[in-house]
Amino acid sequence: MKPAPPSSEFTLRDLEGLGDLGFWRFPAGSKTLVWSVGAFPIHRHVQLEEAILRCRAEGASFDLEIALSSENGNQRWIRVTGRAGEDGAYGEFRDVTEWKRLSLALDGAQMACWEFDGSLEQFCWDPRMFALHGLPVSTGAIPFSRWRSLLHSEDADRVEAEYRRCFAEKRDLDIQYRVRLENGSVKHLSTRAKGFLGAGEASSRISGVSWDISDVKTVADGLELVRASQLESAKFVALGEMAAGIAHEINNPLTILLGRVELLTKRIEAGIEISKEEVLRTAKKLRDTIFRVEKIVKGLRAFARVGDQDSFFTTRLDAIIGDVLDISRERFRNTGIELKVECPHTVSILCRPVQIGQVLLNLLSNSYDAVIGTEKPWVSIEVRTEGGRVFIAVMDSGSGIPLDHQARLMAPFFTTKPIGKGVGLGLSIVKGIADSHGGIFFLDKKSPNTRFILDLPIADAARLGHRVSSQSA
């Protein structure tokens, strides 16, 4: 049996106030359509008029969302429902303009909205949320366990932990994760939400929006591959420019090594007696020379390989700087550029050592290009610590960066070098490495000379539990 309509205008107004609704009724045998609030402009919408007439005549229930335009041009959306009773037709209406505008905005942005009830451990999804997960639209709630089963196995624990934290602490949620669809494909989603306290004291909820970022992720992954390739190119360009100096750095000790071996051989062939002390002294010099060459070769091998997948571990900064100097010092010496280094032996950082070395190698290469051929050229590396941070400054005798170039320094492919001398990737790559290490890379605009600073956190080896590199400069 269908429920009877409200019995009086007082009741209608009362219900409207309590439920934020408007009501209407069309009594049997009457030609007057009664609205609880003023007169509804039904003549403006033929579909609604037909639905009300059919509801009273045939008992056909309806649920319509109609758009109306006012005289000033503003558009509003009204949701009207109707059903038949024993003495005619009746129903309710609600202004859903704000919700409709939000829905249209979400449609335009291809976003889905949802709400999570923590006490019931279930979601309420809009149709777009079902589509994001490759599921048919359903009116029922989605259990948390069901949704978790859709998450990528590598993301599930992390995502659940973030949701639980948002739920428990009433905090914001901003997370990206993957879901696996029934056809086996993977979709990348981004979610932003806010936890809040519901109507009941123990009722906590999360309300949020989600959207598909698969295309963005694909592009980002592609850009990362390009960036990695560019990093390799820039790195080998720097090593190539230093090749002559490196060859000289290796050739000198090899010449010494060959000379001592030949001298020793000739003395033996001539039957000249050699004391044990002299043999040991010569052997020690040969060993030291070999170690010197080995150190240079190790440095070259380290900088020539990809380091972006290396683990972070605590390393002495002076050791990293020493490795860089081993393969670059001779280049500066051969061209008359003074290279000054000031670094304490007690500073360690949590890093990928190869990448930090690549940063320094890049900055030294830029400084070299900037000051070569100038009067009394010099380049310096200065390290200082302050407040748990270490500041690595690479400065040269250049007169600074022109003001109109400073804003674009970190942009990919921007370069002030002549054609053929650089592709403008160095500083953008340095900034990316600094960001990945929780650091900051910037130009010191107050310095009268060209001075770049890499700001990194100092490692606390005892607290972090990472091993300290035993390398030394």
Coordinates of C-alpha atoms in Angstrom, one line a residue:
M1 CA 0.0 0.0 0.0
K2 CA 1.4 3.4 -1.0
P3 CA 1.9 6.0 1.8
A4 CA -0.6 8.8 2.0
P5 CA 0.5 12.3 1.0
P6 CA 1.0 15.0 3.6
S7 CA -2.4 16.1 4.9
S8 CA -2.0 19.9 5.4
E9 CA 0.0 22.9 4.2
F10 CA 1.4 23.3 7.8
T11 CA 2.8 19.8 7.7
L12 CA 4.3 20.5 4.3
R13 CA 6.1 23.6 5.5
D14 CA 7.2 21.8 8.7
L15 CA 8.7 18.9 6.7
E16 CA 10.4 21.3 4.4
G17 CA 12.1 23.1 7.3
L18 CA 13.2 19.8 8.8
G19 CA 14.3 18.0 5.7
D20 CA 15.4 20.9 3.4
L21 CA 12.8 19.8 0.9
G22 CA 9.9 21.3 -0.9
F23 CA 6.7 19.3 -1.5
W24 CA 3.9 19.3 -4.0
R25 CA 0.5 17.6 -4.4
F26 CA -2.0 17.3 -7.1
P27 CA -5.3 16.2 -5.5
A28 CA -7.6 13.8 -7.4
G29 CA -10.3 15.7 -9.3
S30 CA -8.5 19.1 -8.7
K31 CA -7.1 21.3 -11.4
T32 CA -4.8 23.1 -8.9
L33 CA -1.3 21.9 -8.4
V34 CA -0.2 22.9 -4.9
W35 CA 3.5 23.6 -4.0
S36 CA 4.7 24.1 -0.5
V37 CA 6.8 27.1 -1.4
G38 CA 5.2 29.6 -3.9
A39 CA 4.3 28.6 -7.4
F40 CA 6.6 26.3 -9.3
P41 CA 7.0 27.5 -12.9
I42 CA 5.9 24.1 -14.3
H43 CA 4.8 25.7 -17.6
R44 CA 8.5 26.1 -18.4
H45 CA 9.2 22.4 -18.5
V46 CA 6.9 20.3 -20.6
Q47 CA 8.5 17.0 -19.5
L48 CA 7.7 17.7 -15.8
E49 CA 4.1 18.7 -16.5
E50 CA 3.6 15.5 -18.5
A51 CA 5.2 13.4 -15.7
I52 CA 2.9 14.9 -13.0
L53 CA -0.3 14.4 -15.1
R54 CA 0.7 10.8 -15.9
C55 CA 1.5 10.1 -12.3
R56 CA -2.0 11.1 -11.1
A57 CA -3.8 9.5 -14.1
E58 CA -1.8 6.2 -14.4
G59 CA 0.0 5.9 -11.0
A60 CA 3.4 6.2 -12.8
S61 CA 6.2 7.3 -10.3
F62 CA 9.0 9.5 -11.6
D63 CA 12.3 11.0 -10.6
L64 CA 13.4 13.9 -12.8
E65 CA 16.3 16.3 -12.8
I66 CA 15.4 19.4 -14.8
A67 CA 17.2 22.6 -15.7
L68 CA 15.5 26.0 -15.4
S69 CA 16.7 29.4 -16.4
S70 CA 15.7 32.6 -14.5
E71 CA 15.1 35.9 -16.1
N72 CA 18.6 37.1 -15.3
G73 CA 20.1 34.2 -17.2
N74 CA 21.1 32.1 -14.1
Q75 CA 20.5 28.4 -14.5
R76 CA 19.4 26.1 -11.7
W77 CA 18.8 22.4 -11.5
I78 CA 15.8 21.0 -9.6
R79 CA 15.2 17.4 -8.8
V80 CA 11.5 16.5 -8.6
T81 CA 10.1 13.1 -7.6
G82 CA 6.5 12.0 -7.7
R83 CA 4.2 9.0 -6.9
A84 CA 0.5 8.3 -6.8
G85 CA -1.6 8.0 -3.6
E86 CA -5.3 7.3 -2.9
D87 CA -6.3 11.0 -3.3
G88 CA -4.1 12.0 -6.1
A89 CA -0.4 12.5 -6.8
Y90 CA 2.3 14.0 -4.6
G91 CA 6.0 14.3 -4.3
E92 CA 9.0 16.4 -3.3
F93 CA 11.5 18.7 -5.0
R94 CA 14.9 19.9 -4.1
D95 CA 17.3 22.5 -5.5
V96 CA 20.4 20.5 -6.5
T97 CA 22.2 23.3 -8.3
E98 CA 25.4 23.2 -6.2
W99 CA 25.6 19.4 -6.5
K100 CA 24.9 19.5 -10.2
R101 CA 27.6 22.1 -10.8
L102 CA 30.0 19.9 -8.7
S103 CA 29.0 16.9 -10.7
L104 CA 29.6 18.7 -14.0
A105 CA 33.0 19.9 -12.8
L106 CA 33.9 16.3 -11.8
D107 CA 32.8 15.1 -15.2
G108 CA 34.8 17.7 -17.0
A109 CA 37.8 16.9 -14.9
Q110 CA 37.1 13.1 -15.2
M111 CA 37.1 12.8 -11.5
A112 CA 35.1 10.4 -9.3
C113 CA 33.9 11.1 -5.8
W114 CA 33.4 8.8 -2.9
E115 CA 32.9 8.5 0.8
F116 CA 34.3 5.9 3.3
D117 CA 32.4 5.0 6.4
G118 CA 34.9 3.9 9.0
S119 CA 32.4 2.3 11.4
L120 CA 30.9 0.1 8.6
E121 CA 34.2 -0.4 6.8
Q122 CA 32.6 0.4 3.4
F123 CA 32.6 2.9 0.6
C124 CA 29.9 4.7 -1.2
W125 CA 30.9 5.3 -4.8
D126 CA 29.5 7.5 -7.6
P127 CA 29.2 5.9 -11.1
R128 CA 32.6 7.4 -12.1
M129 CA 34.3 5.5 -9.3
F130 CA 33.0 2.2 -10.6
A131 CA 34.2 3.1 -14.1
L132 CA 37.7 3.9 -12.8
H133 CA 37.9 0.4 -11.3
G134 CA 36.5 -1.4 -14.4
L135 CA 33.4 -2.5 -12.5
P136 CA 29.7 -2.3 -13.4
V137 CA 27.7 0.4 -11.6
S138 CA 26.0 -0.8 -8.4
T139 CA 23.8 0.9 -5.9
G140 CA 25.2 -1.1 -3.0
A141 CA 28.1 -0.2 -0.7
I142 CA 31.6 -1.4 -1.5
P143 CA 33.3 -3.3 1.4
F144 CA 36.8 -2.0 2.2
S145 CA 38.1 -5.6 1.7
R146 CA 36.6 -5.8 -1.8
W147 CA 38.3 -2.5 -2.8
R148 CA 41.6 -3.6 -1.3
S149 CA 41.5 -6.7 -3.4
L150 CA 41.5 -4.5 -6.5
L151 CA 44.8 -2.7 -5.5
H152 CA 48.1 -3.7 -7.1
S153 CA 49.8 -6.1 -4.7
E154 CA 52.9 -3.9 -4.5
D155 CA 50.7 -0.9 -3.4
A156 CA 48.0 -2.5 -1.2
D157 CA 49.8 -2.3 2.2
R158 CA 51.0 1.2 1.7
V159 CA 47.6 2.5 0.5
E160 CA 45.7 0.8 3.3
A161 CA 48.1 2.3 5.9
E162 CA 47.5 5.8 4.5
Y163 CA 43.7 5.3 4.5
R164 CA 43.8 4.1 8.1
R165 CA 46.0 7.0 9.1
C166 CA 43.6 9.5 7.4
F167 CA 40.7 7.8 9.1
A168 CA 42.2 7.7 12.5
E169 CA 43.8 11.2 12.6
K170 CA 41.1 13.1 10.5
R171 CA 43.9 14.2 8.2
D172 CA 44.2 15.0 4.5
L173 CA 45.1 12.2 2.1
D174 CA 47.1 12.7 -1.1
I175 CA 48.2 9.4 -2.6
Q176 CA 48.9 7.7 -5.9
Y177 CA 48.5 3.9 -6.5
R178 CA 47.7 1.3 -9.0
V179 CA 44.6 -0.9 -9.5
R180 CA 44.4 -4.1 -11.4
L181 CA 41.4 -4.5 -13.7
E182 CA 39.6 -7.7 -14.4
N183 CA 41.1 -7.9 -17.9
G184 CA 44.6 -7.9 -16.3
S185 CA 45.5 -4.3 -17.2
V186 CA 46.8 -1.9 -14.7
K187 CA 45.5 1.6 -14.1
H188 CA 47.2 4.4 -12.2
L189 CA 44.9 6.5 -9.9
S190 CA 45.5 9.6 -7.9
T191 CA 43.3 10.3 -4.8
R192 CA 42.9 13.3 -2.6
A193 CA 40.6 13.1 0.5
K194 CA 39.9 14.5 3.9
G195 CA 39.0 12.6 7.1
F196 CA 36.3 14.1 9.3
L197 CA 34.0 13.2 12.2
G198 CA 30.5 12.0 11.2
A199 CA 27.2 12.5 12.9
G200 CA 27.9 9.9 15.7
E201 CA 30.7 10.3 18.2
A202 CA 32.4 7.1 17.0
S203 CA 31.5 7.7 13.3
S204 CA 34.6 8.8 11.3
R205 CA 34.5 9.2 7.6
I206 CA 36.7 10.0 4.7
S207 CA 35.4 12.0 1.7
G208 CA 37.4 12.4 -1.5
V209 CA 37.9 12.3 -5.2
S210 CA 39.9 10.0 -7.5
W211 CA 41.0 10.3 -11.1
D212 CA 42.9 8.3 -13.7
I213 CA 46.6 9.4 -14.2
S214 CA 47.6 6.5 -16.4
D215 CA 48.4 8.7 -19.4
V216 CA 50.2 11.2 -17.2
K217 CA 52.2 8.4 -15.6
T218 CA 53.1 7.0 -19.0
V219 CA 54.4 10.4 -20.2
A220 CA 56.2 10.9 -16.9
D221 CA 57.9 7.5 -17.2
G222 CA 58.9 8.4 -20.8
L223 CA 60.3 11.7 -19.6
E224 CA 62.2 9.9 -16.9
L225 CA 63.8 7.7 -19.5
V226 CA 64.7 10.7 -21.6
R227 CA 66.1 12.4 -18.5
A228 CA 68.2 9.4 -17.7
S229 CA 69.5 9.3 -21.3
Q230 CA 70.3 13.0 -21.2
L231 CA 72.1 12.5 -17.9
E232 CA 74.3 9.9 -19.4
S233 CA 75.0 12.1 -22.5
A234 CA 75.9 15.1 -20.3
K235 CA 78.0 12.9 -18.1
F236 CA 80.0 11.5 -20.9
V237 CA 80.4 14.9 -22.5
A238 CA 82.0 16.0 -19.2
L239 CA 84.3 13.0 -19.1
G240 CA 85.2 13.4 -22.7
E241 CA 86.2 17.0 -22.1
M242 CA 88.4 15.8 -19.3
A243 CA 89.9 12.9 -21.3
A244 CA 93.2 14.6 -22.2
G245 CA 93.8 15.6 -18.5
I246 CA 92.8 12.1 -17.4
A247 CA 95.2 10.5 -19.9
H248 CA 98.0 12.8 -18.7
E249 CA 97.1 11.9 -15.0
I250 CA 97.4 8.2 -15.8
N251 CA 100.4 8.6 -18.2
N252 CA 102.6 10.3 -15.6
P253 CA 102.5 7.5 -13.0
L254 CA 102.8 4.9 -15.8
T255 CA 105.9 6.6 -17.1
I256 CA 107.4 6.6 -13.6
L257 CA 106.4 2.9 -13.2
L258 CA 108.0 2.0 -16.5
G259 CA 111.2 4.0 -15.8
R260 CA 111.8 2.3 -12.4
V261 CA 111.2 -1.2 -13.9
E262 CA 113.6 -0.5 -16.7
L263 CA 116.2 0.8 -14.4
L264 CA 115.8 -2.2 -12.1
T265 CA 116.1 -4.5 -15.1
K266 CA 119.2 -2.9 -16.5
R267 CA 121.0 -3.1 -13.1
I268 CA 120.2 -6.8 -12.8
E269 CA 121.3 -7.5 -16.4
A270 CA 124.6 -5.6 -15.7
G271 CA 125.2 -7.7 -12.7
I272 CA 125.1 -4.8 -10.3
E273 CA 124.3 -5.8 -6.8
I274 CA 121.0 -4.4 -5.4
S275 CA 120.5 -4.3 -1.6
K276 CA 117.3 -5.7 0.0
E277 CA 116.5 -2.2 1.3
E278 CA 116.7 -0.7 -2.2
V279 CA 114.5 -3.4 -3.7
L280 CA 111.9 -2.8 -0.9
R281 CA 112.0 1.0 -1.5
T282 CA 111.6 0.6 -5.2
A283 CA 108.8 -2.0 -4.7
K284 CA 107.0 0.5 -2.4
K285 CA 107.2 3.3 -5.0
L286 CA 105.9 0.9 -7.7
R287 CA 103.0 -0.1 -5.5
D288 CA 102.1 3.5 -4.6
T289 CA 102.2 4.4 -8.3
I290 CA 99.9 1.4 -9.2
F291 CA 97.5 2.4 -6.5
R292 CA 97.4 5.9 -7.9
V293 CA 96.4 4.7 -11.3
E294 CA 93.9 2.2 -9.8
K295 CA 92.2 5.0 -8.0
I296 CA 91.8 7.1 -11.1
V297 CA 90.4 4.1 -13.1
K298 CA 87.9 3.3 -10.3
G299 CA 86.8 6.9 -10.3
L300 CA 86.2 6.8 -14.1
R301 CA 84.3 3.5 -13.8
A302 CA 82.1 5.0 -11.0
F303 CA 81.2 8.1 -12.9
A304 CA 80.6 6.2 -16.2
R305 CA 77.8 4.1 -14.9
V306 CA 74.2 4.8 -14.1
G307 CA 73.6 5.6 -10.4
D308 CA 69.9 6.5 -10.2
Q309 CA 69.0 3.0 -9.0
D310 CA 71.7 2.8 -6.3
S311 CA 70.8 2.5 -2.7
F312 CA 71.3 5.5 -0.4
F313 CA 74.0 5.0 2.2
T314 CA 76.0 7.2 4.5
T315 CA 79.3 8.4 2.8
R316 CA 82.0 10.8 3.7
L317 CA 81.7 13.9 1.6
D318 CA 85.4 14.4 1.3
A319 CA 85.7 11.0 -0.2
I320 CA 83.2 11.9 -2.9
I321 CA 85.0 15.1 -3.6
G322 CA 88.4 13.3 -3.7
D323 CA 87.1 10.9 -6.3
V324 CA 85.9 13.8 -8.5
L325 CA 89.2 15.6 -8.2
D326 CA 91.2 12.5 -9.1
I327 CA 89.7 12.6 -12.6
S328 CA 89.4 16.4 -13.1
R329 CA 92.4 18.0 -11.3
E330 CA 94.9 17.5 -14.2
R331 CA 92.6 19.2 -16.7
F332 CA 92.6 22.4 -14.5
R333 CA 96.3 22.2 -13.9
N334 CA 97.1 21.8 -17.6
T335 CA 95.2 25.0 -18.5
G336 CA 96.5 27.1 -15.6
I337 CA 93.2 27.2 -13.6
E338 CA 93.8 27.2 -9.9
L339 CA 91.6 24.6 -8.2
K340 CA 91.0 25.3 -4.5
V341 CA 89.2 22.8 -2.1
E342 CA 88.1 23.3 1.5
C343 CA 86.2 20.4 3.0
P344 CA 86.2 19.1 6.6
H345 CA 86.9 15.3 7.0
T346 CA 84.0 14.8 9.5
V347 CA 81.0 15.5 7.2
S348 CA 78.9 12.5 6.0
I349 CA 75.7 12.6 3.9
L350 CA 73.0 10.0 3.2
C351 CA 73.2 9.8 -0.6
R352 CA 73.8 7.9 -3.8
P353 CA 77.6 8.7 -4.0
V354 CA 77.8 8.3 -7.8
Q355 CA 75.0 10.9 -8.3
I356 CA 76.6 13.5 -5.9
G357 CA 79.9 12.9 -7.7
Q358 CA 78.2 13.5 -11.0
V359 CA 76.7 16.8 -9.7
L360 CA 80.2 18.0 -8.6
L361 CA 81.7 16.9 -11.9
N362 CA 79.0 18.8 -13.8
L363 CA 79.5 22.0 -11.8
L364 CA 83.3 21.8 -12.1
S365 CA 83.0 21.3 -15.9
N366 CA 80.7 24.4 -16.1
S367 CA 83.1 26.5 -14.1
Y368 CA 86.0 25.3 -16.3
D369 CA 84.2 26.4 -19.4
A370 CA 83.4 29.8 -17.9
V371 CA 86.9 30.8 -16.8
I372 CA 89.3 29.1 -19.3
G373 CA 91.2 31.8 -21.1
T374 CA 90.5 34.5 -18.6
E375 CA 93.0 36.4 -16.5
K376 CA 94.1 34.5 -13.3
P377 CA 91.3 32.0 -13.4
W378 CA 90.3 29.9 -10.4
V379 CA 87.6 27.5 -9.3
S380 CA 86.8 26.6 -5.7
I381 CA 84.9 23.9 -3.8
E382 CA 83.9 25.0 -0.3
V383 CA 82.0 22.9 2.3
R384 CA 80.5 24.2 5.5
T385 CA 77.8 22.9 7.9
E386 CA 75.0 24.7 9.7
G387 CA 72.0 23.4 11.6
G388 CA 72.1 19.8 10.5
R389 CA 72.7 20.8 6.8
V390 CA 75.8 20.8 4.7
F391 CA 76.4 23.5 2.0
I392 CA 78.6 22.6 -0.9
A393 CA 79.5 25.7 -2.8
V394 CA 81.2 25.6 -6.2
M395 CA 82.5 29.1 -7.2
D396 CA 84.6 30.4 -10.0
S397 CA 86.3 33.7 -10.9
G398 CA 83.6 34.5 -13.4
S399 CA 81.6 37.7 -12.9
G400 CA 78.2 35.9 -12.3
I401 CA 75.1 35.1 -14.3
P402 CA 73.3 37.9 -16.2
L403 CA 70.0 38.8 -14.5
D404 CA 67.9 38.0 -17.6
H405 CA 69.4 34.4 -17.6
Q406 CA 68.9 33.6 -13.9
A407 CA 65.2 32.7 -14.1
R408 CA 65.8 30.1 -16.8
L409 CA 69.0 28.5 -15.5
M410 CA 67.3 25.3 -14.2
A411 CA 65.1 24.9 -17.3
P412 CA 66.0 22.0 -19.6
F413 CA 67.8 22.9 -22.8
F414 CA 68.7 26.4 -21.7
T415 CA 72.4 27.2 -22.1
T416 CA 74.6 30.2 -22.4
K417 CA 77.4 28.1 -24.0
P418 CA 78.3 28.4 -27.7
I419 CA 76.8 25.9 -30.1
G420 CA 78.5 22.6 -29.7
K421 CA 79.7 23.2 -26.2
G422 CA 76.6 22.2 -24.3
V423 CA 72.9 21.2 -24.7
G424 CA 71.6 22.9 -21.6
L425 CA 70.9 19.9 -19.5
G426 CA 73.5 20.1 -16.8
L427 CA 71.8 22.3 -14.2
S428 CA 68.3 20.9 -14.7
I429 CA 69.8 17.4 -14.0
V430 CA 71.7 18.7 -11.0
K431 CA 68.4 20.2 -9.6
G432 CA 66.7 16.8 -10.1
I433 CA 69.4 14.9 -8.2
A434 CA 69.3 17.5 -5.4
D435 CA 65.5 17.1 -5.1
S436 CA 65.8 13.3 -5.0
H437 CA 68.2 13.7 -2.1
G438 CA 66.0 16.0 -0.1
G439 CA 68.2 18.9 -0.9
I440 CA 68.1 22.3 -2.6
F441 CA 70.2 23.5 -5.5
F442 CA 70.4 27.2 -6.2
L443 CA 72.5 30.1 -7.5
D444 CA 73.9 32.5 -4.8
K445 CA 72.7 35.8 -6.2
K446 CA 74.5 37.8 -3.6
S447 CA 77.9 36.5 -4.6
P448 CA 80.0 38.8 -6.8
N449 CA 81.4 35.7 -8.5
T450 CA 79.4 32.8 -10.1
R451 CA 78.5 30.6 -7.1
F452 CA 76.2 27.6 -7.0
I453 CA 75.2 25.9 -3.7
L454 CA 74.1 22.4 -3.1
D455 CA 72.3 22.2 0.3
L456 CA 71.9 18.6 1.7
P457 CA 71.0 17.1 5.0
I458 CA 73.9 15.8 7.1
A459 CA 73.6 12.0 7.8
D460 CA 73.3 10.7 11.3
A461 CA 74.9 7.3 10.8
A462 CA 74.0 6.0 14.3
R463 CA 70.3 7.0 14.0
L464 CA 69.9 5.9 10.4
G465 CA 71.7 2.6 10.8
H466 CA 73.4 2.9 7.4
R467 CA 77.0 1.8 6.9
V468 CA 79.6 4.5 6.5
S469 CA 81.8 4.4 3.5
S470 CA 85.4 3.6 4.3
Q471 CA 86.6 5.5 1.3
S472 CA 88.9 8.4 1.9
A473 CA 90.0 11.3 -0.3

